[in-house]
Short mmCIF file of N, CA and C in Angstrom, two decimals:
data_model
loop_
_atom_site.label_atom_id
_atom_site.label_comp_id
_atom_site.label_asym_id
_atom_site.label_seq_id
_atom_site.Cartn_x
_atom_site.Cartn_y
_atom_site.Cartn_z
N ASP D 1 74.62 100.71 85.92
CA ASP D 1 73.91 99.67 85.19
C ASP D 1 73.23 98.72 86.18
N PRO D 2 72.23 99.20 86.91
CA PRO D 2 71.58 98.35 87.91
C PRO D 2 70.83 97.16 87.30
N VAL D 3 70.48 97.25 86.03
CA VAL D 3 69.79 96.12 85.40
C VAL D 3 70.72 94.91 85.33
N THR D 4 71.99 95.14 85.00
CA THR D 4 72.96 94.03 85.00
C THR D 4 73.06 93.43 86.39
N LEU D 5 73.07 94.26 87.42
CA LEU D 5 73.12 93.75 88.79
C LEU D 5 71.92 92.87 89.09
N VAL D 6 70.73 93.34 88.76
CA VAL D 6 69.51 92.57 89.04
C VAL D 6 69.53 91.25 88.29
N ARG D 7 69.98 91.26 87.06
CA ARG D 7 70.06 90.02 86.28
C ARG D 7 71.09 89.06 86.89
N ALA D 8 72.18 89.61 87.41
CA ALA D 8 73.19 88.77 88.08
C ALA D 8 72.62 88.17 89.36
N LEU D 9 71.86 88.95 90.09
CA LEU D 9 71.24 88.45 91.32
C LEU D 9 70.26 87.32 91.02
N ALA D 10 69.56 87.41 89.90
CA ALA D 10 68.59 86.38 89.53
C ALA D 10 69.27 85.03 89.28
N ARG D 11 70.55 85.04 88.96
CA ARG D 11 71.28 83.80 88.70
C ARG D 11 71.74 83.12 89.99
N LEU D 12 71.58 83.79 91.12
CA LEU D 12 72.03 83.23 92.41
C LEU D 12 70.99 82.28 92.96
N LYS D 13 70.67 81.28 92.21
CA LYS D 13 69.64 80.31 92.60
C LYS D 13 70.03 79.62 93.91
N GLY D 14 69.08 79.59 94.82
CA GLY D 14 69.30 78.91 96.09
C GLY D 14 70.04 79.73 97.12
N GLU D 15 70.58 80.85 96.75
CA GLU D 15 71.30 81.71 97.70
C GLU D 15 70.30 82.62 98.42
N SER D 16 70.53 82.86 99.67
CA SER D 16 69.70 83.77 100.44
C SER D 16 70.41 85.13 100.49
N PHE D 17 69.73 86.15 100.01
CA PHE D 17 70.31 87.49 100.02
C PHE D 17 69.20 88.53 99.99
N THR D 18 69.56 89.72 100.40
CA THR D 18 68.73 90.90 100.22
C THR D 18 69.65 91.95 99.61
N ALA D 19 69.24 92.49 98.49
CA ALA D 19 70.02 93.53 97.82
C ALA D 19 69.29 94.85 97.96
N VAL D 20 70.04 95.89 98.27
CA VAL D 20 69.47 97.23 98.38
C VAL D 20 70.14 98.09 97.32
N VAL D 21 69.34 98.63 96.42
CA VAL D 21 69.85 99.51 95.37
C VAL D 21 69.60 100.94 95.84
N VAL D 22 70.70 101.67 96.05
CA VAL D 22 70.62 103.05 96.53
C VAL D 22 70.80 103.99 95.35
N GLY D 23 69.99 105.03 95.32
CA GLY D 23 70.04 106.00 94.23
C GLY D 23 68.77 105.93 93.41
N ASP D 24 68.62 106.89 92.55
CA ASP D 24 67.42 106.96 91.73
C ASP D 24 67.78 107.57 90.39
N GLY D 25 66.91 107.42 89.45
CA GLY D 25 67.17 108.00 88.15
C GLY D 25 66.16 107.53 87.13
N PRO D 26 66.42 107.85 85.87
CA PRO D 26 65.46 107.55 84.81
C PRO D 26 65.26 106.07 84.53
N ALA D 27 66.17 105.22 84.99
CA ALA D 27 66.06 103.78 84.74
C ALA D 27 65.21 103.07 85.80
N ARG D 28 64.67 103.80 86.76
CA ARG D 28 63.95 103.16 87.87
C ARG D 28 62.77 102.31 87.39
N SER D 29 61.93 102.83 86.52
CA SER D 29 60.76 102.05 86.10
C SER D 29 61.18 100.79 85.34
N MET D 30 62.22 100.89 84.52
CA MET D 30 62.73 99.72 83.82
C MET D 30 63.28 98.71 84.84
N LEU D 31 63.94 99.21 85.87
CA LEU D 31 64.49 98.34 86.90
C LEU D 31 63.37 97.64 87.68
N GLU D 32 62.33 98.38 88.02
CA GLU D 32 61.18 97.79 88.71
C GLU D 32 60.57 96.67 87.87
N THR D 33 60.43 96.92 86.58
CA THR D 33 59.88 95.91 85.66
C THR D 33 60.76 94.67 85.63
N GLU D 34 62.07 94.86 85.56
CA GLU D 34 63.01 93.74 85.51
C GLU D 34 62.99 92.94 86.81
N ILE D 35 62.88 93.62 87.93
CA ILE D 35 62.81 92.94 89.22
C ILE D 35 61.56 92.06 89.27
N ARG D 36 60.42 92.59 88.83
CA ARG D 36 59.18 91.78 88.80
C ARG D 36 59.32 90.61 87.83
N ARG D 37 59.85 90.88 86.65
CA ARG D 37 59.98 89.86 85.61
C ARG D 37 60.85 88.69 86.10
N LEU D 38 61.88 89.00 86.87
CA LEU D 38 62.81 87.97 87.35
C LEU D 38 62.38 87.35 88.68
N GLY D 39 61.26 87.81 89.23
CA GLY D 39 60.76 87.24 90.48
C GLY D 39 61.59 87.61 91.69
N LEU D 40 62.17 88.80 91.68
CA LEU D 40 63.04 89.24 92.79
C LEU D 40 62.39 90.27 93.70
N ASP D 41 61.05 90.35 93.65
CA ASP D 41 60.33 91.38 94.41
C ASP D 41 60.73 91.44 95.88
N GLY D 42 60.85 90.31 96.55
CA GLY D 42 61.19 90.31 97.96
C GLY D 42 62.67 90.38 98.25
N ALA D 43 63.50 90.20 97.24
CA ALA D 43 64.95 90.13 97.45
C ALA D 43 65.69 91.42 97.11
N VAL D 44 65.06 92.29 96.33
CA VAL D 44 65.72 93.52 95.91
C VAL D 44 64.87 94.72 96.34
N GLU D 45 65.47 95.59 97.13
CA GLU D 45 64.80 96.81 97.58
C GLU D 45 65.38 98.01 96.82
N LEU D 46 64.51 98.82 96.26
CA LEU D 46 64.94 100.06 95.61
C LEU D 46 64.78 101.18 96.63
N ALA D 47 65.87 101.58 97.25
CA ALA D 47 65.84 102.54 98.34
C ALA D 47 65.73 103.98 97.87
N GLY D 48 66.03 104.25 96.61
CA GLY D 48 66.00 105.62 96.12
C GLY D 48 67.15 106.43 96.70
N GLU D 49 66.99 107.75 96.68
CA GLU D 49 68.01 108.63 97.25
C GLU D 49 68.06 108.45 98.76
N CYS D 50 69.26 108.37 99.33
CA CYS D 50 69.43 108.14 100.76
C CYS D 50 70.40 109.16 101.35
N THR D 51 70.11 109.55 102.57
CA THR D 51 71.04 110.43 103.29
C THR D 51 71.80 109.64 104.35
N ASN D 52 71.40 108.41 104.61
CA ASN D 52 72.03 107.59 105.65
C ASN D 52 72.99 106.58 105.05
N VAL D 53 73.87 107.04 104.19
CA VAL D 53 74.79 106.15 103.49
C VAL D 53 75.68 105.40 104.47
N ARG D 54 76.20 106.07 105.46
CA ARG D 54 77.09 105.44 106.44
C ARG D 54 76.40 104.25 107.12
N GLU D 55 75.15 104.44 107.53
CA GLU D 55 74.40 103.37 108.18
C GLU D 55 74.12 102.23 107.21
N ARG D 56 73.82 102.56 105.97
CA ARG D 56 73.56 101.51 104.96
C ARG D 56 74.82 100.68 104.72
N LEU D 57 75.96 101.35 104.63
CA LEU D 57 77.21 100.61 104.43
C LEU D 57 77.53 99.73 105.63
N ALA D 58 77.28 100.25 106.83
CA ALA D 58 77.56 99.48 108.04
C ALA D 58 76.70 98.22 108.13
N ALA D 59 75.52 98.26 107.53
CA ALA D 59 74.61 97.12 107.58
C ALA D 59 74.86 96.11 106.45
N ALA D 60 75.72 96.45 105.51
CA ALA D 60 75.94 95.61 104.33
C ALA D 60 77.06 94.60 104.56
N ASP D 61 77.06 93.57 103.72
CA ASP D 61 78.12 92.57 103.71
C ASP D 61 79.04 92.73 102.50
N VAL D 62 78.49 93.30 101.41
CA VAL D 62 79.22 93.46 100.16
C VAL D 62 78.72 94.75 99.51
N PHE D 63 79.62 95.45 98.84
CA PHE D 63 79.25 96.63 98.05
C PHE D 63 79.43 96.29 96.57
N VAL D 64 78.43 96.63 95.76
CA VAL D 64 78.48 96.33 94.34
C VAL D 64 78.28 97.62 93.54
N LEU D 65 79.13 97.82 92.55
CA LEU D 65 78.95 98.91 91.60
C LEU D 65 79.07 98.31 90.21
N SER D 66 77.94 98.19 89.53
CA SER D 66 77.89 97.51 88.23
C SER D 66 77.82 98.51 87.07
N SER D 67 78.49 99.62 87.20
CA SER D 67 78.45 100.68 86.19
C SER D 67 79.02 100.24 84.85
N SER D 68 78.47 100.80 83.79
CA SER D 68 79.04 100.54 82.46
C SER D 68 80.09 101.59 82.12
N GLN D 69 80.09 102.71 82.86
CA GLN D 69 81.15 103.72 82.74
C GLN D 69 81.24 104.47 84.06
N GLU D 70 82.42 104.93 84.40
CA GLU D 70 82.65 105.63 85.67
C GLU D 70 83.88 106.51 85.53
N GLY D 71 84.01 107.43 86.46
CA GLY D 71 85.25 108.17 86.63
C GLY D 71 86.02 107.50 87.76
N LEU D 72 86.12 108.19 88.87
CA LEU D 72 86.75 107.65 90.08
C LEU D 72 85.68 107.76 91.17
N PRO D 73 84.84 106.75 91.31
CA PRO D 73 83.65 106.87 92.16
C PRO D 73 83.95 106.93 93.65
N LEU D 74 83.47 107.98 94.27
CA LEU D 74 83.61 108.15 95.72
C LEU D 74 82.88 107.03 96.47
N SER D 75 81.80 106.52 95.90
CA SER D 75 81.04 105.46 96.57
C SER D 75 81.91 104.23 96.83
N VAL D 76 82.81 103.92 95.92
CA VAL D 76 83.70 102.77 96.10
C VAL D 76 84.67 103.04 97.26
N LEU D 77 85.21 104.26 97.31
CA LEU D 77 86.10 104.61 98.43
C LEU D 77 85.37 104.58 99.76
N GLU D 78 84.13 105.05 99.78
CA GLU D 78 83.34 105.00 101.01
C GLU D 78 83.11 103.56 101.46
N ALA D 79 82.81 102.68 100.51
CA ALA D 79 82.60 101.27 100.84
C ALA D 79 83.88 100.64 101.37
N MET D 80 85.00 100.95 100.73
CA MET D 80 86.29 100.41 101.18
C MET D 80 86.59 100.92 102.58
N ALA D 81 86.38 102.21 102.81
CA ALA D 81 86.65 102.78 104.13
C ALA D 81 85.75 102.16 105.20
N ALA D 82 84.57 101.69 104.79
CA ALA D 82 83.65 101.04 105.71
C ALA D 82 84.01 99.56 105.93
N GLY D 83 85.06 99.09 105.26
CA GLY D 83 85.50 97.71 105.45
C GLY D 83 84.71 96.69 104.65
N LEU D 84 84.08 97.14 103.57
CA LEU D 84 83.30 96.21 102.74
C LEU D 84 84.11 95.71 101.56
N PRO D 85 83.98 94.43 101.24
CA PRO D 85 84.57 93.96 99.99
C PRO D 85 83.77 94.58 98.84
N VAL D 86 84.45 94.92 97.77
CA VAL D 86 83.81 95.59 96.63
C VAL D 86 83.79 94.65 95.45
N VAL D 87 82.63 94.55 94.82
CA VAL D 87 82.51 93.90 93.52
C VAL D 87 82.13 95.00 92.56
N ALA D 88 82.95 95.21 91.54
CA ALA D 88 82.70 96.32 90.62
C ALA D 88 83.15 95.98 89.21
N THR D 89 82.61 96.72 88.29
CA THR D 89 83.03 96.57 86.91
C THR D 89 84.37 97.27 86.71
N ALA D 90 85.20 96.70 85.88
CA ALA D 90 86.55 97.23 85.64
C ALA D 90 86.48 98.32 84.57
N VAL D 91 85.86 99.44 84.92
CA VAL D 91 85.72 100.56 84.00
C VAL D 91 86.26 101.82 84.65
N GLY D 92 86.63 102.79 83.81
CA GLY D 92 87.10 104.08 84.31
C GLY D 92 88.22 103.93 85.32
N GLY D 93 88.10 104.66 86.43
CA GLY D 93 89.12 104.64 87.46
C GLY D 93 88.94 103.57 88.51
N ILE D 94 87.93 102.72 88.37
CA ILE D 94 87.68 101.71 89.40
C ILE D 94 88.88 100.79 89.61
N PRO D 95 89.57 100.32 88.56
CA PRO D 95 90.75 99.48 88.81
C PRO D 95 91.88 100.19 89.55
N GLU D 96 91.86 101.52 89.60
CA GLU D 96 92.84 102.26 90.40
C GLU D 96 92.49 102.20 91.88
N LEU D 97 91.21 101.96 92.18
CA LEU D 97 90.75 101.89 93.56
C LEU D 97 90.76 100.46 94.08
N VAL D 98 90.16 99.56 93.31
CA VAL D 98 89.97 98.17 93.74
C VAL D 98 91.07 97.30 93.13
N VAL D 99 91.79 96.61 93.99
CA VAL D 99 92.81 95.67 93.53
C VAL D 99 92.15 94.29 93.47
N HIS D 100 91.98 93.77 92.26
CA HIS D 100 91.27 92.50 92.08
C HIS D 100 91.91 91.38 92.90
N GLY D 101 91.07 90.71 93.67
CA GLY D 101 91.54 89.59 94.48
C GLY D 101 92.18 90.01 95.79
N GLU D 102 92.40 91.31 95.97
CA GLU D 102 93.03 91.80 97.19
C GLU D 102 92.06 92.64 98.02
N THR D 103 91.37 93.60 97.38
CA THR D 103 90.41 94.45 98.09
C THR D 103 89.00 94.25 97.59
N GLY D 104 88.86 93.46 96.55
CA GLY D 104 87.55 93.21 95.97
C GLY D 104 87.69 92.38 94.72
N LEU D 105 86.61 92.31 93.97
CA LEU D 105 86.60 91.54 92.74
C LEU D 105 86.13 92.45 91.60
N LEU D 106 86.87 92.43 90.51
CA LEU D 106 86.53 93.22 89.33
C LEU D 106 85.98 92.30 88.25
N VAL D 107 84.96 92.78 87.57
CA VAL D 107 84.33 92.01 86.50
C VAL D 107 84.18 92.90 85.27
N PRO D 108 84.08 92.31 84.08
CA PRO D 108 83.85 93.11 82.88
C PRO D 108 82.47 93.77 82.93
N ARG D 109 82.35 94.93 82.31
CA ARG D 109 81.06 95.62 82.30
C ARG D 109 80.02 94.83 81.52
N ARG D 110 78.79 94.93 81.99
CA ARG D 110 77.63 94.26 81.38
C ARG D 110 77.78 92.75 81.28
N ASP D 111 78.63 92.15 82.11
CA ASP D 111 78.85 90.70 82.11
C ASP D 111 78.08 90.09 83.28
N VAL D 112 76.83 89.71 83.00
CA VAL D 112 75.94 89.19 84.02
C VAL D 112 76.52 87.96 84.70
N GLU D 113 77.06 87.05 83.92
CA GLU D 113 77.58 85.80 84.47
C GLU D 113 78.77 86.05 85.40
N SER D 114 79.72 86.89 84.99
CA SER D 114 80.89 87.18 85.83
C SER D 114 80.48 87.88 87.13
N LEU D 115 79.54 88.81 87.03
CA LEU D 115 79.08 89.51 88.22
C LEU D 115 78.39 88.54 89.16
N SER D 116 77.55 87.68 88.63
CA SER D 116 76.87 86.69 89.45
C SER D 116 77.87 85.74 90.12
N ALA D 117 78.87 85.30 89.38
CA ALA D 117 79.89 84.39 89.94
C ALA D 117 80.67 85.07 91.07
N ALA D 118 81.01 86.34 90.89
CA ALA D 118 81.74 87.07 91.94
C ALA D 118 80.88 87.19 93.19
N LEU D 119 79.60 87.50 93.01
CA LEU D 119 78.70 87.63 94.16
C LEU D 119 78.51 86.27 94.86
N ALA D 120 78.35 85.21 94.08
CA ALA D 120 78.19 83.88 94.66
C ALA D 120 79.42 83.50 95.47
N ARG D 121 80.58 83.85 94.96
CA ARG D 121 81.84 83.54 95.66
C ARG D 121 81.88 84.22 97.03
N LEU D 122 81.47 85.50 97.07
CA LEU D 122 81.49 86.23 98.34
C LEU D 122 80.38 85.80 99.28
N ILE D 123 79.22 85.45 98.74
CA ILE D 123 78.13 84.96 99.58
C ILE D 123 78.57 83.67 100.28
N ALA D 124 79.25 82.82 99.55
CA ALA D 124 79.64 81.51 100.06
C ALA D 124 80.83 81.54 101.01
N ASP D 125 81.58 82.64 101.04
CA ASP D 125 82.84 82.64 101.77
C ASP D 125 82.97 83.87 102.68
N PRO D 126 82.42 83.80 103.91
CA PRO D 126 82.51 84.93 104.84
C PRO D 126 83.95 85.34 105.15
N ALA D 127 84.86 84.38 105.20
CA ALA D 127 86.27 84.70 105.50
C ALA D 127 86.86 85.54 104.37
N LEU D 128 86.52 85.22 103.14
CA LEU D 128 86.99 86.01 102.00
C LEU D 128 86.41 87.42 102.06
N ARG D 129 85.14 87.54 102.42
CA ARG D 129 84.53 88.88 102.57
C ARG D 129 85.30 89.69 103.60
N ARG D 130 85.59 89.07 104.73
CA ARG D 130 86.32 89.79 105.79
C ARG D 130 87.73 90.19 105.33
N ARG D 131 88.42 89.26 104.68
CA ARG D 131 89.79 89.54 104.22
C ARG D 131 89.81 90.68 103.19
N LEU D 132 88.94 90.60 102.20
CA LEU D 132 88.89 91.66 101.17
C LEU D 132 88.46 92.99 101.78
N GLY D 133 87.49 92.95 102.69
CA GLY D 133 87.02 94.17 103.33
C GLY D 133 88.10 94.84 104.16
N ALA D 134 88.84 94.05 104.93
CA ALA D 134 89.93 94.60 105.76
C ALA D 134 91.03 95.18 104.88
N ALA D 135 91.36 94.49 103.80
CA ALA D 135 92.40 95.00 102.89
C ALA D 135 91.92 96.27 102.19
N GLY D 136 90.65 96.33 101.86
CA GLY D 136 90.10 97.54 101.24
C GLY D 136 90.16 98.73 102.17
N ARG D 137 89.80 98.50 103.42
CA ARG D 137 89.87 99.58 104.40
C ARG D 137 91.30 100.08 104.57
N ALA D 138 92.23 99.15 104.69
CA ALA D 138 93.64 99.53 104.83
C ALA D 138 94.11 100.32 103.62
N ARG D 139 93.70 99.90 102.43
CA ARG D 139 94.10 100.61 101.21
C ARG D 139 93.49 102.01 101.17
N ALA D 140 92.23 102.12 101.53
CA ALA D 140 91.57 103.43 101.54
C ALA D 140 92.27 104.38 102.51
N GLU D 141 92.64 103.86 103.68
CA GLU D 141 93.31 104.70 104.67
C GLU D 141 94.72 105.08 104.24
N ALA D 142 95.44 104.15 103.64
CA ALA D 142 96.84 104.39 103.29
C ALA D 142 96.99 105.23 102.03
N VAL D 143 96.13 105.03 101.06
CA VAL D 143 96.32 105.65 99.75
C VAL D 143 95.38 106.82 99.50
N PHE D 144 94.17 106.75 100.05
CA PHE D 144 93.15 107.72 99.65
C PHE D 144 92.63 108.58 100.80
N ASP D 145 93.32 108.59 101.95
CA ASP D 145 92.83 109.42 103.04
C ASP D 145 93.10 110.90 102.73
N LEU D 146 92.36 111.78 103.37
CA LEU D 146 92.41 113.20 103.05
C LEU D 146 93.80 113.82 103.25
N PRO D 147 94.52 113.56 104.34
CA PRO D 147 95.86 114.15 104.47
C PRO D 147 96.81 113.74 103.34
N SER D 148 96.78 112.47 102.95
CA SER D 148 97.64 112.03 101.85
C SER D 148 97.24 112.70 100.55
N PHE D 149 95.95 112.79 100.32
CA PHE D 149 95.42 113.43 99.12
C PHE D 149 95.86 114.90 99.07
N ARG D 150 95.75 115.59 100.21
CA ARG D 150 96.14 117.00 100.29
C ARG D 150 97.64 117.16 100.02
N ARG D 151 98.47 116.32 100.66
CA ARG D 151 99.91 116.40 100.45
C ARG D 151 100.29 116.18 98.99
N ALA D 152 99.65 115.21 98.36
CA ALA D 152 99.94 114.93 96.95
C ALA D 152 99.58 116.12 96.07
N HIS D 153 98.45 116.76 96.36
CA HIS D 153 98.06 117.93 95.57
C HIS D 153 99.01 119.10 95.79
N LEU D 154 99.40 119.34 97.03
CA LEU D 154 100.33 120.43 97.31
C LEU D 154 101.67 120.19 96.63
N THR D 155 102.15 118.97 96.66
CA THR D 155 103.40 118.63 95.98
C THR D 155 103.29 118.90 94.48
N LEU D 156 102.19 118.48 93.90
CA LEU D 156 101.96 118.71 92.47
C LEU D 156 101.93 120.21 92.16
N TYR D 157 101.17 120.99 92.94
CA TYR D 157 101.08 122.44 92.70
C TYR D 157 102.44 123.11 92.84
N ARG D 158 103.18 122.75 93.89
CA ARG D 158 104.50 123.36 94.10
C ARG D 158 105.46 123.01 92.95
N ARG D 159 105.43 121.78 92.50
CA ARG D 159 106.28 121.36 91.39
C ARG D 159 105.94 122.15 90.12
N GLU D 160 104.66 122.31 89.85
CA GLU D 160 104.25 123.03 88.64
C GLU D 160 104.56 124.52 88.74
N LEU D 161 104.39 125.11 89.91
CA LEU D 161 104.74 126.51 90.11
C LEU D 161 106.24 126.72 89.92
N ALA D 162 107.04 125.84 90.51
CA ALA D 162 108.50 125.93 90.39
C ALA D 162 108.92 125.77 88.93
N ARG D 163 108.30 124.84 88.24
CA ARG D 163 108.63 124.59 86.83
C ARG D 163 108.36 125.83 85.98
N ARG D 164 107.37 126.59 86.35
CA ARG D 164 107.01 127.79 85.60
C ARG D 164 107.70 129.05 86.14
N GLY D 165 108.52 128.88 87.16
CA GLY D 165 109.26 130.00 87.72
C GLY D 165 108.38 130.95 88.53
N LEU D 166 107.27 130.46 89.03
CA LEU D 166 106.37 131.28 89.82
C LEU D 166 106.69 131.12 91.31
N PRO D 167 106.35 132.12 92.11
CA PRO D 167 106.67 132.03 93.55
C PRO D 167 105.87 130.90 94.22
N LEU D 168 106.53 130.23 95.14
CA LEU D 168 105.88 129.14 95.87
C LEU D 168 105.15 129.69 97.09
N PRO D 169 103.98 129.15 97.39
CA PRO D 169 103.26 129.60 98.61
C PRO D 169 103.98 129.12 99.86
N ALA D 170 103.71 129.79 100.95
CA ALA D 170 104.31 129.41 102.24
C ALA D 170 103.74 128.06 102.67
N GLU D 171 104.53 127.32 103.45
CA GLU D 171 104.09 126.00 103.97
C GLU D 171 102.94 126.17 104.85
#
């Protein structure tokens, strides 16, 4: 829901920021219209599809995902692993990734005012950005790193095979 993001950014009166929207899709023309309507032409860049995600994350201060629905978005994990504080809507699996007030800030979906307030809070407080970003990185490494993920899946498969009386694979 990038339109909600753009509307939230428009409420940041007096704040200096540059927002980069990565990705593309059928809502692009509507988003371009909304950016012009809100006078955000110089503040919001529509980057489209990008292959340099790692570099974009490294250059950012905050990661925002304003989706109205989600599963378990890899983009949030990538941002956390990059040490960015996350501002995201509390939909789908996002609350399983982002711990509100610890690794980022969660807001209700399509809530322009809450999203704007969360962004204003992080813009105004570099120490909070650093603290949330560091905690997010630690959480991503401890809970969502590939070896842990693999071990959890193998444990699950072995348990289910044993429950069904099927032979277990070798370690």
